[in-house]
Amino acid sequence: MKLNNYVNGNWQESEQATYTAVVNPATGEEIAQVKLSTEEDVNIAVKAAKKAQQEWALVPAPERADYLYEIGSLMKERKEHLAEVLTKEMGKVIEEARGEVQEGIDMAFYMAGEGRRLVGDTVPSELQNKFAMSVRAPVGVVGLITPWNFPIAIASWKSFPAIVAGNTFLWKPATETPLMAYEMALIYEEVGLPAGVANIVFGAGSTVGTAMIEHPDVRVISFTGSTETGRHVAERGGRHLKKVSLEMGGKNAVIVMEDANIDLAVEGILWSAYGTTGQRCTACSRVIVHKDVKEEVENKLLQQMEGLTIGNGLDEKIKVGPVINKKALRKISDYIEIGKEEGAKLLAGGNVLQKEDLKDGHYFEPTLFTDVKWNSRLAQEEIFGPVISLIVVESLEEAIKVNNSVDYGLSSSIYSQDVNKIFQAQRDLDTGIVYVNAGTTGAEIHLPFGGTKGTGNGHRDSGKAALDVFTEWKSIYVDFSGTLQRAQIDNN
Ligand code: UN1
């Protein structure tokens, strides 16, 4: 199967195009080929999106939202199929794939509701017989760059607020996971979304991404990916004075205090560290544990880790799937070596999985390090794999300091039964998301998603905060006095 761009409501077949293989990380099998588009392909798509946007902006928002209700309904109808395709191209276990598709469905219905809100302010004017209000205006054509780890959820977080607000978009999915985009295009077609509103351009960040950022008619870039790439996006976008919304890395921690329910904490740690094989921006990769309960936490983690079945995520019994590709295996292996050299103690895992029946996939053993120094590379850098670093502390203050010592600030969690500790922690943890007595993953779509420091640049996906990325505020003053009224002068 050859995946071509979906532009202006058409599948763009092409003779000279080059393609790259899409590989199932669980089996190493090629499951499709995806086009590597050129700058010219981007230009064609922007032209179509720009033309379509002029009409789309005039469609009443509740009517735009009706398309989202239909998109959400079709996603719901096809949930099982979408989840299977997702597991095949990305590797996450089927139960999690269903969860991810559900996240997209939730976003469709949530943003469809925004079609009857898109709330602005009406405020009194400082002058008589004058009316003042603010409304949200679309920005125009927006560019969406999405990662392979949540190919449908993150695309939904970005594309649905964009279209309900009256924009049209170009979406560049990750080349590893284009099938979700293909499936979404089939849905756009089926619900009859007007041509040019949704455009998909496949290809590499260095060509397609760059062309999107450089194109003067793409007014917003919404990017999720690595901090390194995000920095380039912001630099280039900044030169063109574009609004650039970035969601980047994380180095998230679960704090376990001495009074915590340890069994609950261990369950939360396992789920957020080894779920999605550690390949969530929100994944737990540090456990900051109070010295009094360190041994108990270690022992219980080791015990529970034995029950983690590794394999092809299409099998319902499997708990941990593959990582995305060979490059990821190498990166994780490198960090294992770094950890050992830094003096961390390896308690479990640490190897590429050697099992005859899984040898063609990309599997890494769930790994647990302890006695990790808070400022070591293992404890500071994003690994994006199933690796936990346990760090011992002596107080809540120290735990918070260690949590905040990293360059990232996406998600954090504290397990404690003490309301005073909990409230202190939720105030002082420098992350965009804080969990109390739950792991670091599982953000819900109606709250803002994003983080501080190296995780973001002040914008948020999800929730109504996402609308701020895809709209411009317009303040409107209506003077019905029939006279010249001078603000700041005539009323003083
Ligand atoms: C991500 O890893 O980039 O909060 C997204 C969560 C999911 C989304 C993760 N709802 O873990």
Short mmCIF file of C-alpha atoms in Angstrom, two decimals, residues 100-370:
data_model
loop_
_atom_site.label_atom_id
_atom_site.label_comp_id
_atom_site.label_asym_id
_atom_site.label_seq_id
_atom_site.Cartn_x
_atom_site.Cartn_y
_atom_site.Cartn_z
CA GLU A 100 -5.76 6.57 22.48
CA VAL A 101 -8.52 6.36 19.89
CA GLN A 102 -10.98 7.21 22.68
CA GLU A 103 -8.91 10.29 23.47
CA GLY A 104 -9.39 11.39 19.86
CA ILE A 105 -13.14 10.72 20.02
CA ASP A 106 -13.42 12.69 23.26
CA MET A 107 -11.60 15.59 21.66
CA ALA A 108 -13.90 15.56 18.63
CA PHE A 109 -17.01 15.83 20.81
CA TYR A 110 -15.43 18.32 23.21
CA MET A 111 -14.37 20.65 20.40
CA ALA A 112 -17.70 20.16 18.64
CA GLY A 113 -19.25 21.61 21.80
CA GLU A 114 -16.98 24.62 21.39
CA GLY A 115 -18.82 25.36 18.15
CA ARG A 116 -21.62 26.75 20.34
CA ARG A 117 -19.29 28.51 22.75
CA LEU A 118 -15.98 29.92 21.42
CA VAL A 119 -16.53 32.31 24.28
CA GLY A 120 -15.19 35.83 24.33
CA ASP A 121 -15.82 38.67 26.78
CA THR A 122 -18.44 41.37 26.80
CA VAL A 123 -17.44 44.09 29.19
CA PRO A 124 -18.75 47.56 30.04
CA SER A 125 -17.13 50.45 28.21
CA GLU A 126 -15.69 53.33 30.18
CA LEU A 127 -17.81 55.67 28.08
CA GLN A 128 -21.55 56.12 27.77
CA ASN A 129 -23.44 54.59 24.87
CA LYS A 130 -20.54 52.42 23.85
CA PHE A 131 -20.31 48.66 23.73
CA ALA A 132 -17.15 46.58 24.14
CA MET A 133 -16.47 42.92 23.45
CA SER A 134 -13.80 40.50 22.36
CA VAL A 135 -14.26 37.64 19.90
CA ARG A 136 -12.05 34.85 18.69
CA ALA A 137 -11.08 35.12 15.02
CA PRO A 138 -9.48 32.30 13.04
CA VAL A 139 -5.80 32.77 12.18
CA GLY A 140 -5.98 31.24 8.68
CA VAL A 141 -3.93 28.25 7.56
CA VAL A 142 -2.24 26.34 10.38
CA GLY A 143 0.53 23.75 10.26
CA LEU A 144 0.37 20.69 12.51
CA ILE A 145 3.45 18.54 13.10
CA THR A 146 2.69 15.42 15.12
CA PRO A 147 4.79 12.61 16.64
CA TRP A 148 4.63 8.83 16.27
CA ASN A 149 3.91 8.02 19.93
CA PHE A 150 0.29 9.30 19.91
CA PRO A 151 -0.48 9.49 16.21
CA ILE A 152 -4.24 9.93 16.53
CA ALA A 153 -4.73 11.60 19.93
CA ILE A 154 -2.23 14.39 19.43
CA ALA A 155 -3.47 15.03 15.89
CA SER A 156 -6.97 15.33 17.35
CA TRP A 157 -5.81 17.78 20.03
CA LYS A 158 -4.50 20.04 17.30
CA SER A 159 -6.75 19.57 14.27
CA PHE A 160 -10.17 19.70 15.97
CA PRO A 161 -9.73 23.05 17.75
CA ALA A 162 -8.14 24.38 14.55
CA ILE A 163 -11.15 23.58 12.38
CA VAL A 164 -13.89 24.48 14.83
CA ALA A 165 -12.28 27.92 15.13
CA GLY A 166 -12.46 28.44 11.35
CA ASN A 167 -8.95 27.57 10.25
CA THR A 168 -7.85 25.09 7.64
CA PHE A 169 -4.81 22.93 8.21
CA LEU A 170 -1.82 21.11 6.78
CA TRP A 171 -0.90 18.11 8.86
CA LYS A 172 2.48 16.43 8.69
CA PRO A 173 2.26 13.14 10.58
CA ALA A 174 5.43 11.33 11.65
CA THR A 175 6.74 9.11 8.84
CA GLU A 176 6.70 6.14 11.25
CA THR A 177 2.92 6.39 11.76
CA PRO A 178 1.17 7.67 8.63
CA LEU A 179 -1.61 5.07 8.63
CA MET A 180 -3.57 6.87 11.32
CA ALA A 181 -3.51 9.97 9.14
CA TYR A 182 -4.67 7.92 6.18
CA GLU A 183 -7.56 6.56 8.27
CA MET A 184 -8.49 10.07 9.37
CA ALA A 185 -8.48 11.25 5.76
CA LEU A 186 -10.98 8.49 4.90
CA ILE A 187 -13.16 9.83 7.70
CA TYR A 188 -12.88 13.46 6.50
CA GLU A 189 -13.94 12.25 3.07
CA GLU A 190 -16.84 10.25 4.36
CA VAL A 191 -18.31 13.06 6.45
CA GLY A 192 -17.92 15.39 3.48
CA LEU A 193 -15.61 17.88 5.14
CA PRO A 194 -15.26 20.62 2.49
CA ALA A 195 -12.23 20.17 0.25
CA GLY A 196 -9.11 21.95 1.43
CA VAL A 197 -10.11 22.20 5.10
CA ALA A 198 -7.99 19.19 6.08
CA ASN A 199 -4.80 18.48 4.15
CA ILE A 200 -2.25 15.80 4.89
CA VAL A 201 1.29 16.09 3.59
CA PHE A 202 3.53 13.13 4.37
CA GLY A 203 7.26 13.37 4.66
CA ALA A 204 10.32 14.31 6.65
CA GLY A 205 10.54 17.18 9.08
CA SER A 206 13.60 18.55 7.34
CA THR A 207 11.72 19.06 4.07
CA VAL A 208 7.96 19.17 4.74
CA GLY A 209 8.22 20.60 8.26
CA THR A 210 10.70 23.23 7.19
CA ALA A 211 8.63 24.23 4.14
CA MET A 212 5.57 24.62 6.36
CA ILE A 213 7.45 26.82 8.81
CA GLU A 214 8.95 28.93 6.02
CA HIS A 215 5.72 29.39 4.06
CA PRO A 216 4.35 32.90 4.64
CA ASP A 217 0.73 31.71 4.45
CA VAL A 218 1.03 29.23 7.33
CA ARG A 219 0.35 31.44 10.33
CA VAL A 220 0.61 28.99 13.22
CA ILE A 221 2.82 25.98 13.75
CA SER A 222 1.69 23.53 16.40
CA PHE A 223 4.43 21.00 17.06
CA THR A 224 4.82 18.00 19.35
CA GLY A 225 8.17 16.24 19.38
CA SER A 226 11.66 16.46 20.79
CA THR A 227 13.01 19.55 22.52
CA GLU A 228 15.89 19.65 20.07
CA THR A 229 13.61 19.82 17.03
CA GLY A 230 11.16 22.14 18.80
CA ARG A 231 13.94 24.63 19.36
CA HIS A 232 14.63 24.75 15.59
CA VAL A 233 10.92 25.14 14.87
CA ALA A 234 10.71 28.06 17.31
CA GLU A 235 13.83 29.73 15.92
CA ARG A 236 12.73 29.51 12.31
CA GLY A 237 9.13 30.34 13.10
CA GLY A 238 10.24 33.26 15.25
CA ARG A 239 12.02 34.85 12.30
CA HIS A 240 8.69 34.96 10.50
CA LEU A 241 6.90 36.18 13.65
CA LYS A 242 4.72 33.08 13.63
CA LYS A 243 2.84 31.76 16.57
CA VAL A 244 4.65 28.54 17.40
CA SER A 245 3.10 26.21 19.96
CA LEU A 246 5.50 23.55 21.24
CA GLU A 247 4.98 20.39 23.28
CA MET A 248 8.30 18.70 23.87
CA GLY A 249 10.18 16.38 26.19
CA GLY A 250 9.69 15.31 29.76
CA LYS A 251 11.59 13.70 32.60
CA ASN A 252 8.65 13.03 34.84
CA ALA A 253 8.84 11.78 38.40
CA VAL A 254 6.65 9.97 40.88
CA ILE A 255 7.39 11.03 44.46
CA VAL A 256 6.67 8.39 47.09
CA MET A 257 6.54 9.76 50.64
CA GLU A 258 6.98 7.70 53.78
CA ASP A 259 3.24 7.79 54.57
CA ALA A 260 2.13 6.71 51.07
CA ASN A 261 -0.04 3.72 50.25
CA ILE A 262 2.91 1.80 48.80
CA ASP A 263 0.93 -0.81 46.89
CA LEU A 264 -1.01 1.91 45.13
CA ALA A 265 2.19 3.84 44.38
CA VAL A 266 3.88 0.76 42.92
CA GLU A 267 0.91 0.13 40.65
CA GLY A 268 0.96 3.75 39.48
CA ILE A 269 4.70 3.68 38.85
CA LEU A 270 4.54 0.50 36.78
CA TRP A 271 1.66 1.78 34.72
CA SER A 272 3.19 5.15 34.00
CA ALA A 273 6.77 3.92 33.48
CA TYR A 274 6.25 0.76 31.43
CA GLY A 275 2.88 1.55 29.82
CA THR A 276 3.41 2.50 26.16
CA THR A 277 6.88 1.01 26.79
CA GLY A 278 7.88 4.30 28.37
CA GLN A 279 7.29 6.18 25.12
CA ARG A 280 4.95 8.85 26.44
CA CYS A 281 6.06 12.42 26.98
CA THR A 282 4.30 11.97 30.30
CA ALA A 283 5.98 8.65 31.17
CA CYS A 284 7.44 8.25 34.64
CA SER A 285 11.19 7.87 34.32
CA ARG A 286 12.23 8.87 37.86
CA VAL A 287 10.93 7.59 41.16
CA ILE A 288 11.84 9.93 44.01
CA VAL A 289 11.41 7.86 47.13
CA HIS A 290 11.66 8.67 50.84
CA LYS A 291 14.48 6.70 52.49
CA ASP A 292 12.11 5.03 55.00
CA VAL A 293 10.19 3.23 52.24
CA LYS A 294 12.94 2.79 49.65
CA GLU A 295 13.45 -0.91 50.22
CA GLU A 296 9.77 -1.69 50.27
CA VAL A 297 9.21 0.22 47.01
CA GLU A 298 12.15 -1.53 45.34
CA ASN A 299 11.05 -4.98 46.43
CA LYS A 300 7.46 -4.49 45.43
CA LEU A 301 8.45 -3.05 42.04
CA LEU A 302 10.70 -6.03 41.37
CA GLN A 303 7.98 -8.43 42.39
CA GLN A 304 5.34 -6.80 40.17
CA MET A 305 7.71 -6.48 37.22
CA GLU A 306 7.77 -10.24 36.94
CA GLY A 307 4.16 -10.14 35.79
CA LEU A 308 4.88 -7.83 32.84
CA THR A 309 4.38 -9.82 29.67
CA ILE A 310 6.34 -8.51 26.70
CA GLY A 311 5.42 -9.05 23.07
CA ASN A 312 3.20 -8.08 20.16
CA GLY A 313 0.59 -5.68 21.48
CA LEU A 314 -2.17 -7.21 19.35
CA ASP A 315 -2.24 -10.06 21.86
CA GLU A 316 -4.58 -8.98 24.69
CA LYS A 317 -2.38 -10.65 27.30
CA ILE A 318 0.66 -8.52 26.49
CA LYS A 319 1.38 -5.61 28.82
CA VAL A 320 4.55 -4.17 27.24
CA GLY A 321 4.95 -3.80 23.48
CA PRO A 322 8.01 -2.98 21.36
CA VAL A 323 9.75 0.38 21.09
CA ILE A 324 9.37 2.21 17.82
CA ASN A 325 12.56 1.23 15.95
CA LYS A 326 16.18 0.11 16.08
CA LYS A 327 17.38 3.63 16.69
CA ALA A 328 15.30 3.75 19.88
CA LEU A 329 16.77 0.40 20.99
CA ARG A 330 20.26 1.84 20.54
CA LYS A 331 19.44 5.03 22.41
CA ILE A 332 18.00 3.11 25.38
CA SER A 333 20.98 0.72 25.40
CA ASP A 334 23.34 3.71 25.42
CA TYR A 335 21.60 5.09 28.51
CA ILE A 336 21.95 1.75 30.28
CA GLU A 337 25.71 1.99 29.77
CA ILE A 338 25.74 5.63 30.88
CA GLY A 339 23.84 4.66 34.04
CA LYS A 340 26.27 1.89 34.88
CA GLU A 341 29.27 4.16 34.33
CA GLU A 342 27.70 6.76 36.59
CA GLY A 343 27.49 4.22 39.38
CA ALA A 344 23.74 3.57 39.38
CA LYS A 345 22.75 0.08 40.52
CA LEU A 346 20.88 -2.02 37.93
CA LEU A 347 18.20 -4.06 39.71
CA ALA A 348 16.33 -5.49 36.72
CA GLY A 349 16.31 -5.49 32.92
CA GLY A 350 18.86 -3.48 30.99
CA ASN A 351 18.95 -5.49 27.77
CA VAL A 352 17.47 -5.71 24.33
CA LEU A 353 15.11 -8.66 24.71
CA GLN A 354 16.58 -11.90 23.39
CA LYS A 355 13.70 -14.22 22.53
CA GLU A 356 13.60 -16.29 19.40
CA ASP A 357 9.94 -15.57 18.58
CA LEU A 358 10.39 -11.80 19.07
CA LYS A 359 13.73 -11.36 17.37
CA ASP A 360 12.40 -9.40 14.38
CA GLY A 361 10.70 -6.78 16.57
CA HIS A 362 12.24 -4.02 18.65
CA TYR A 363 11.87 -5.06 22.27
CA PHE A 364 13.64 -3.80 25.37
CA GLU A 365 13.32 -5.27 28.85
CA PRO A 366 11.58 -3.15 31.48
CA THR A 367 14.49 -1.77 33.46
CA LEU A 368 14.95 -0.58 37.03
CA PHE A 369 17.96 1.33 38.34
CA THR A 370 18.36 2.36 41.96
#
